[in-house]
CSV table of C-alpha atoms in Angstrom, one decimal:
chain,number,residue,atom,x,y,z
V,47,MET,CA,0.0,5.4,-8.7
V,48,GLY,CA,3.8,5.8,-8.2
V,49,HIS,CA,7.0,3.8,-8.3
V,50,THR,CA,10.0,3.5,-6.1
V,51,GLY,CA,13.0,4.3,-8.4
V,52,THR,CA,13.5,4.4,-12.1
V,53,LEU,CA,15.8,2.1,-14.0
V,54,ASP,CA,18.5,3.3,-16.4
V,55,PRO,CA,17.7,3.0,-20.1
V,56,LEU,CA,20.0,0.1,-20.3
V,57,ALA,CA,18.6,-1.7,-17.3
V,58,THR,CA,15.7,-4.2,-16.9
V,59,GLY,CA,14.3,-5.9,-13.8
V,60,ILE,CA,12.1,-5.5,-10.8
V,61,LEU,CA,10.2,-2.3,-10.0
V,62,LEU,CA,7.9,-1.7,-7.0
V,63,VAL,CA,4.7,0.1,-8.0
V,64,CYS,CA,2.5,1.8,-5.4
V,65,ILE,CA,-1.2,2.2,-5.7
V,66,GLY,CA,-3.6,4.5,-3.8
V,67,LYS,CA,-2.6,5.1,-0.2
V,68,ALA,CA,0.5,3.0,-0.7
V,69,THR,CA,2.1,5.9,-2.7
V,70,LYS,CA,2.6,7.5,0.7
V,71,LEU,CA,5.1,4.7,1.5
V,72,SER,CA,7.2,5.3,-1.6
V,73,GLN,CA,9.7,7.4,0.3
V,74,ILE,CA,10.4,4.4,2.5
V,75,LEU,CA,10.4,1.8,-0.2
V,76,VAL,CA,12.8,3.8,-2.4
V,77,LYS,CA,15.4,3.5,0.3
V,78,TYR,CA,15.4,-0.3,0.3
V,79,SER,CA,18.7,-2.0,-0.6
V,80,LYS,CA,19.0,-3.3,-4.1
V,81,GLU,CA,20.6,-6.4,-5.9
V,82,TYR,CA,21.9,-6.3,-9.5
V,83,VAL,CA,23.5,-8.6,-11.9
V,84,ALA,CA,25.7,-6.6,-14.2
V,85,GLU,CA,28.0,-7.2,-17.1
V,86,ILE,CA,31.0,-4.9,-17.4
V,87,GLU,CA,33.3,-4.7,-20.5
V,88,LEU,CA,36.9,-3.7,-20.0
V,89,GLY,CA,39.0,-1.6,-22.4
V,90,TYR,CA,36.8,1.4,-23.1
V,91,GLU,CA,34.7,4.0,-21.4
V,92,THR,CA,31.7,6.0,-22.7
V,93,ASP,CA,30.3,9.4,-21.8
V,94,THR,CA,27.3,7.9,-20.1
V,95,LEU,CA,29.3,5.0,-18.6
V,96,ASP,CA,27.1,2.5,-20.3
V,97,SER,CA,27.0,1.0,-23.9
V,98,TYR,CA,24.3,3.6,-24.9
V,99,GLY,CA,26.9,6.3,-24.9
V,100,GLU,CA,29.7,7.6,-27.1
V,101,ILE,CA,33.1,6.1,-26.6
V,102,VAL,CA,35.4,8.7,-25.1
V,103,LYS,CA,38.4,6.5,-23.9
V,104,ARG,CA,39.6,3.2,-25.4
V,105,LEU,CA,42.6,0.9,-25.1
V,106,SER,CA,43.9,-1.3,-27.9
V,107,LYS,CA,43.8,-5.1,-27.2
V,108,ASP,CA,47.6,-5.0,-26.7
V,109,GLU,CA,47.3,-2.1,-24.2
V,110,LEU,CA,44.5,-3.9,-22.4
V,111,SER,CA,46.5,-7.1,-22.1
V,112,SER,CA,49.5,-5.2,-20.8
V,113,ARG,CA,47.5,-3.3,-18.2
V,114,LEU,CA,45.7,-6.5,-17.0
V,115,GLU,CA,49.3,-8.1,-16.6
V,116,ASN,CA,49.8,-5.4,-13.9
V,117,ILE,CA,47.1,-7.1,-11.7
V,118,ASN,CA,49.2,-10.4,-11.8
V,119,ILE,CA,47.4,-12.0,-14.7
V,120,ASN,CA,49.8,-14.4,-16.3
V,121,ASN,CA,50.3,-15.3,-20.0
V,122,ILE,CA,47.8,-13.0,-21.6
V,123,LYS,CA,47.9,-12.7,-25.4
V,124,GLU,CA,45.6,-11.8,-28.2
V,125,LYS,CA,44.0,-14.5,-30.4
V,126,ASN,CA,41.1,-14.1,-32.7
V,127,LYS,CA,40.2,-10.8,-31.0
V,128,ILE,CA,39.7,-12.6,-27.7
V,129,ILE,CA,41.9,-12.1,-24.7
V,130,VAL,CA,43.2,-15.6,-23.8
V,131,VAL,CA,44.1,-16.2,-20.2
V,132,LYS,CA,46.0,-19.4,-19.5
V,133,ASN,CA,46.1,-19.1,-15.7
V,134,PHE,CA,42.5,-18.7,-14.9
V,135,LYS,CA,43.0,-19.1,-11.1
V,136,SER,CA,45.4,-16.2,-10.9
V,137,TYR,CA,43.1,-14.2,-13.1
V,138,HIS,CA,40.0,-14.8,-11.0
V,139,LYS,CA,41.8,-14.3,-7.8
V,140,SER,CA,43.1,-10.9,-8.8
V,141,LEU,CA,39.7,-9.8,-10.0
V,142,LYS,CA,38.0,-11.0,-6.8
V,143,LYS,CA,40.5,-9.0,-4.8
V,144,VAL,CA,39.7,-5.9,-6.7
V,145,LEU,CA,36.0,-6.4,-6.3
V,146,ASP,CA,36.3,-7.1,-2.6
V,147,SER,CA,38.0,-3.7,-2.2
V,148,PHE,CA,34.6,-2.0,-2.9
V,149,VAL,CA,32.7,-3.8,-0.1
V,150,GLY,CA,31.6,-1.4,2.7
V,151,GLU,CA,31.0,2.3,2.7
V,152,ILE,CA,32.6,4.1,-0.3
V,153,ASP,CA,32.7,7.5,-1.9
V,154,GLN,CA,31.1,7.3,-5.3
V,155,VAL,CA,31.1,10.1,-7.9
V,156,PRO,CA,27.7,9.8,-9.8
V,157,PRO,CA,27.7,9.7,-13.5
V,158,ILE,CA,27.2,13.1,-15.2
V,159,TYR,CA,24.4,11.5,-17.2
V,160,SER,CA,22.0,11.1,-14.2
V,161,ALA,CA,18.9,12.7,-12.8
V,162,ILE,CA,20.7,14.0,-9.7
V,163,LYS,CA,20.3,17.8,-9.4
V,164,LEU,CA,23.0,20.3,-9.0
V,165,LYS,CA,21.7,23.8,-8.2
V,166,GLY,CA,18.2,22.7,-9.1
V,167,LYS,CA,19.2,21.4,-12.5
V,168,GLU,CA,19.5,17.7,-13.6
V,169,LEU,CA,23.0,16.7,-14.4
V,170,TYR,CA,22.0,15.0,-17.6
V,171,LYS,CA,20.8,18.4,-19.0
V,172,ILE,CA,24.0,20.0,-18.0
V,173,ALA,CA,25.9,17.1,-19.7
V,174,ARG,CA,24.0,17.6,-23.0
V,175,LYS,CA,25.1,21.3,-23.1
V,176,ASN,CA,28.8,20.1,-22.6
V,177,GLU,CA,29.0,22.3,-19.5
V,178,LYS,CA,31.8,21.5,-17.1
V,179,VAL,CA,30.8,20.9,-13.5
V,180,GLU,CA,32.3,19.5,-10.4
V,181,ILE,CA,30.3,16.5,-9.1
V,182,LYS,CA,30.8,15.8,-5.4
V,183,PRO,CA,31.1,12.1,-4.4
V,184,LYS,CA,28.3,10.6,-2.2
V,185,LYS,CA,28.4,7.9,0.4
V,186,VAL,CA,27.0,4.6,-0.7
V,187,LYS,CA,27.3,1.1,0.7
V,188,ILE,CA,28.3,-2.1,-1.2
V,189,TYR,CA,27.2,-5.0,1.1
V,190,LYS,CA,28.4,-7.8,-1.2
V,191,ILE,CA,30.0,-8.1,-4.6
V,192,GLN,CA,30.4,-11.4,-6.3
V,193,LEU,CA,32.2,-12.4,-9.5
V,194,ILE,CA,29.9,-14.8,-11.3
V,195,ASP,CA,31.8,-15.3,-14.6
V,196,THR,CA,34.2,-13.8,-17.1
V,197,ILE,CA,33.0,-13.7,-20.7
V,198,LYS,CA,35.8,-13.8,-23.4
V,199,ASN,CA,38.0,-12.8,-20.3
V,200,SER,CA,37.4,-9.1,-21.0
V,201,ILE,CA,33.7,-8.9,-19.8
V,202,LEU,CA,33.0,-9.4,-16.1
V,203,LYS,CA,29.7,-10.7,-14.9
V,204,ILE,CA,29.0,-9.6,-11.3
V,205,LYS,CA,26.3,-9.7,-8.7
V,206,VAL,CA,26.1,-6.5,-6.5
V,207,ASN,CA,24.1,-6.0,-3.2
V,208,CYS,CA,24.1,-2.3,-2.4
V,209,SER,CA,22.4,0.6,-0.8
V,210,SER,CA,19.8,2.7,-2.5
V,211,GLY,CA,21.4,5.5,-4.5
V,212,THR,CA,24.3,3.4,-5.8
V,213,TYR,CA,25.1,3.8,-9.5
V,214,ILE,CA,26.3,0.5,-11.0
V,215,ARG,CA,27.6,2.5,-14.1
V,216,ALA,CA,29.8,4.5,-11.7
V,217,LEU,CA,30.9,1.2,-9.9
V,218,ALA,CA,31.8,-0.2,-13.3
V,219,ARG,CA,34.0,2.9,-14.1
V,220,ASP,CA,35.7,2.6,-10.7
V,221,ILE,CA,36.3,-1.1,-11.1
V,222,GLY,CA,38.0,-0.2,-14.4
V,223,ILE,CA,40.2,2.4,-12.7
V,224,LYS,CA,41.4,-0.2,-10.1
V,225,LEU,CA,42.2,-2.6,-12.9
V,226,LYS,CA,44.3,0.2,-14.5
V,227,THR,CA,42.0,0.2,-17.6
V,228,TYR,CA,38.6,1.6,-18.6
V,229,ALA,CA,35.3,-0.1,-18.1
V,230,THR,CA,31.7,0.3,-19.4
V,231,LEU,CA,28.4,-1.2,-18.2
V,232,THR,CA,27.0,-3.3,-21.0
V,233,ASN,CA,24.0,-5.1,-19.3
V,234,LEU,CA,22.1,-4.6,-16.0
V,235,VAL,CA,19.3,-6.4,-14.4
V,236,ARG,CA,17.8,-5.4,-11.0
V,237,THR,CA,17.0,-8.7,-9.4
V,238,ARG,CA,15.9,-7.6,-5.8
V,239,ILE,CA,14.5,-4.6,-3.9
V,240,GLY,CA,14.5,-5.2,-0.1
V,241,ASN,CA,13.0,-8.6,0.2
V,242,TYR,CA,11.1,-8.6,-3.1
V,243,LYS,CA,12.8,-10.7,-5.8
V,244,ILE,CA,12.5,-10.6,-9.6
V,245,GLU,CA,11.1,-14.1,-9.7
V,246,ASP,CA,8.1,-13.0,-7.6
V,247,SER,CA,7.4,-10.1,-10.0
V,248,TYR,CA,4.9,-9.7,-12.9
V,249,LYS,CA,5.6,-8.6,-16.4
V,250,LEU,CA,3.5,-5.8,-17.9
V,251,GLU,CA,1.6,-8.2,-20.2
V,252,GLN,CA,0.6,-10.4,-17.2
V,253,LEU,CA,-0.7,-7.3,-15.3
V,254,GLU,CA,-2.7,-6.3,-18.4
V,255,ASN,CA,-4.2,-9.8,-18.6
V,256,LEU,CA,-5.1,-9.8,-14.9
V,257,ALA,CA,-6.7,-6.4,-15.1
V,258,LEU,CA,-8.8,-7.5,-18.1
V,259,MET,CA,-10.0,-10.4,-16.0
V,260,LYS,CA,-10.5,-8.1,-13.0
V,261,ARG,CA,-8.1,-10.2,-10.9
V,262,ILE,CA,-5.5,-7.6,-10.3
V,263,ASN,CA,-6.3,-7.5,-6.5
V,264,GLU,CA,-5.1,-11.1,-6.3
V,265,ILE,CA,-1.4,-10.0,-6.6
V,266,VAL,CA,-1.5,-6.6,-4.9
V,267,ILE,CA,0.6,-6.6,-1.7
V,268,PRO,CA,-1.4,-4.9,1.2
V,269,ILE,CA,0.1,-1.9,3.0
V,270,SER,CA,0.1,-4.0,6.3
V,271,GLU,CA,2.7,-6.3,4.8
V,272,PHE,CA,5.2,-3.4,4.5
V,273,LEU,CA,4.5,-2.2,8.0
V,274,LYS,CA,5.2,-5.5,9.7
V,275,ILE,CA,8.8,-4.5,10.5
V,276,TYR,CA,7.8,-1.5,12.7
V,277,LYS,CA,6.8,-1.4,16.4
V,278,LYS,CA,3.1,-0.6,17.1
V,279,VAL,CA,2.0,2.0,19.6
V,280,LYS,CA,-1.6,2.0,20.6
V,281,ILE,CA,-3.1,5.4,21.6
V,282,LYS,CA,-6.2,6.3,23.5
V,283,ASP,CA,-9.3,6.8,21.4
V,284,PHE,CA,-9.7,10.3,22.7
V,285,PHE,CA,-6.6,11.4,20.8
V,286,LYS,CA,-7.3,9.7,17.5
V,287,LYS,CA,-8.4,12.9,15.7
V,288,MET,CA,-5.4,14.8,16.9
V,289,ILE,CA,-3.0,12.1,15.6
V,290,GLU,CA,-4.9,12.0,12.3
V,291,ASN,CA,-4.2,15.7,12.0
V,292,GLY,CA,-0.5,15.2,12.6
V,293,ALA,CA,-0.3,16.4,16.3
V,294,PRO,CA,3.0,15.5,18.0
V,295,LEU,CA,2.7,12.3,20.1
V,296,SER,CA,3.1,12.8,23.9
V,297,LEU,CA,3.3,10.1,26.5
V,298,ASN,CA,-0.2,10.8,27.9
V,299,MET,CA,-1.7,9.9,24.5
V,300,ILE,CA,-0.3,6.3,24.7
V,301,LYS,CA,-2.5,3.6,26.1
V,302,ASN,CA,0.4,1.4,26.9
V,303,ILE,CA,4.1,1.1,26.2
V,304,PRO,CA,4.9,-2.7,25.9
V,305,PHE,CA,8.5,-2.2,24.6
V,306,ILE,CA,11.5,0.1,24.4
V,307,CYS,CA,11.7,2.6,21.5
V,308,LYS,CA,14.9,4.3,20.7
V,309,LYS,CA,15.3,7.8,19.4
V,310,GLU,CA,14.7,8.3,15.6
V,311,GLU,CA,12.9,5.0,15.4
V,312,THR,CA,9.9,4.7,13.2
V,313,ILE,CA,6.7,3.5,15.0
V,314,ILE,CA,3.1,2.8,13.8
V,315,ILE,CA,0.2,4.6,15.7
V,316,TYR,CA,-3.1,2.7,15.9
V,317,THR,CA,-6.3,2.6,18.0
V,318,ASN,CA,-8.7,0.0,19.4
V,319,THR,CA,-9.8,-0.7,15.8
V,320,LYS,CA,-6.3,-2.0,15.2
V,321,LYS,CA,-6.2,0.1,12.1
V,322,SER,CA,-2.9,1.9,11.5
V,323,ILE,CA,-3.3,5.6,11.4
V,324,SER,CA,0.2,7.1,10.9
V,325,LEU,CA,3.8,6.5,10.9
V,326,TYR,CA,5.7,8.6,13.5
V,327,LYS,CA,9.5,9.2,14.2
V,328,THR,CA,10.5,9.2,17.8
V,329,VAL,CA,12.4,12.2,19.0
V,330,ARG,CA,13.7,10.6,22.2
V,331,ASP,CA,13.9,7.1,23.8
V,332,ILE,CA,10.7,5.7,25.2
V,333,ASN,CA,11.3,3.4,28.2
V,334,LEU,CA,9.0,0.9,29.9
V,335,ASP,CA,9.2,2.8,33.1
V,336,THR,CA,8.5,6.3,31.6
V,337,GLU,CA,5.8,8.2,33.4
V,338,SER,CA,2.7,7.6,31.3
V,339,ASN,CA,0.8,10.7,32.3
V,340,SER,CA,3.6,13.1,31.1
V,341,LYS,CA,2.9,15.5,28.3
V,342,MET,CA,6.4,15.1,27.1
V,343,VAL,CA,6.5,14.9,23.3
V,344,VAL,CA,8.1,11.6,22.2
V,345,ALA,CA,7.4,11.4,18.5
V,346,LYS,CA,6.4,13.5,15.6
V,347,ALA,CA,4.3,12.8,12.5
V,348,TRP,CA,6.0,11.5,9.5
V,349,ILE,CA,3.6,9.7,7.1
V,350,MET,CA,-0.1,9.9,7.5
V,351,LEU,CA,-1.9,6.8,6.4
V,352,ASN,CA,-5.5,7.7,7.2
């Protein structure tokens, strides 16, 4: 059994769990895009970038109001410890403009409290020793970011569609920087992984009950469901054992080529039994007119499913 990416201590939400041979697919599933609903509080920042950490930077309410005015928010004043915004349209328009600036490929510096390794050592272990290190930014993609609501006008509720490896804690920090303030992630729910949504998932208690009733197989998604997106290449039965042992795929092993495959494309290898044997990565284009008797290698083993 294995899973496809841990959640931060603060976070809840969907997690894909692989059983048996499906664990071999975890390296694919972990790269699926993600969707999150997050709450970000403005005005302070913690060492972990979420509300579980120690506050290291803070603005007074007057300072926060003053800085928010610099993003064209009108008539902000303090009342009963809540920031009151009279011109909501201007406020939301400015916030949306800042959020939209993150859409696309961005350079993101991961949090120091993370499982990313630096010279073989997890960053969070380095952070606990108060050691100073330089964390290099990494490329991530924000496909869509939406402002859902503002709570007490200093807490932003947003929905984010992003690539695997994106840290929402770091995104919260960077949103704060663009708003000329500090920001901390206070709530996070992962609502989607790839095409799998939280409303289609099961809670642990439900899984335990199904297991007790010996009905767990009713909700298990077969491996074939995950493989639907890949092109299938049928090989001659004679070469089945070679492919099972991870031999490179050459053109003369293929029974037919019904489509065009591009270089670095993932393909499924199967035989007359229609049972998938392996996932291969192409090393060059495969065209419909390619000489089928050639011993030219066109793909190499990636994930063995047999």
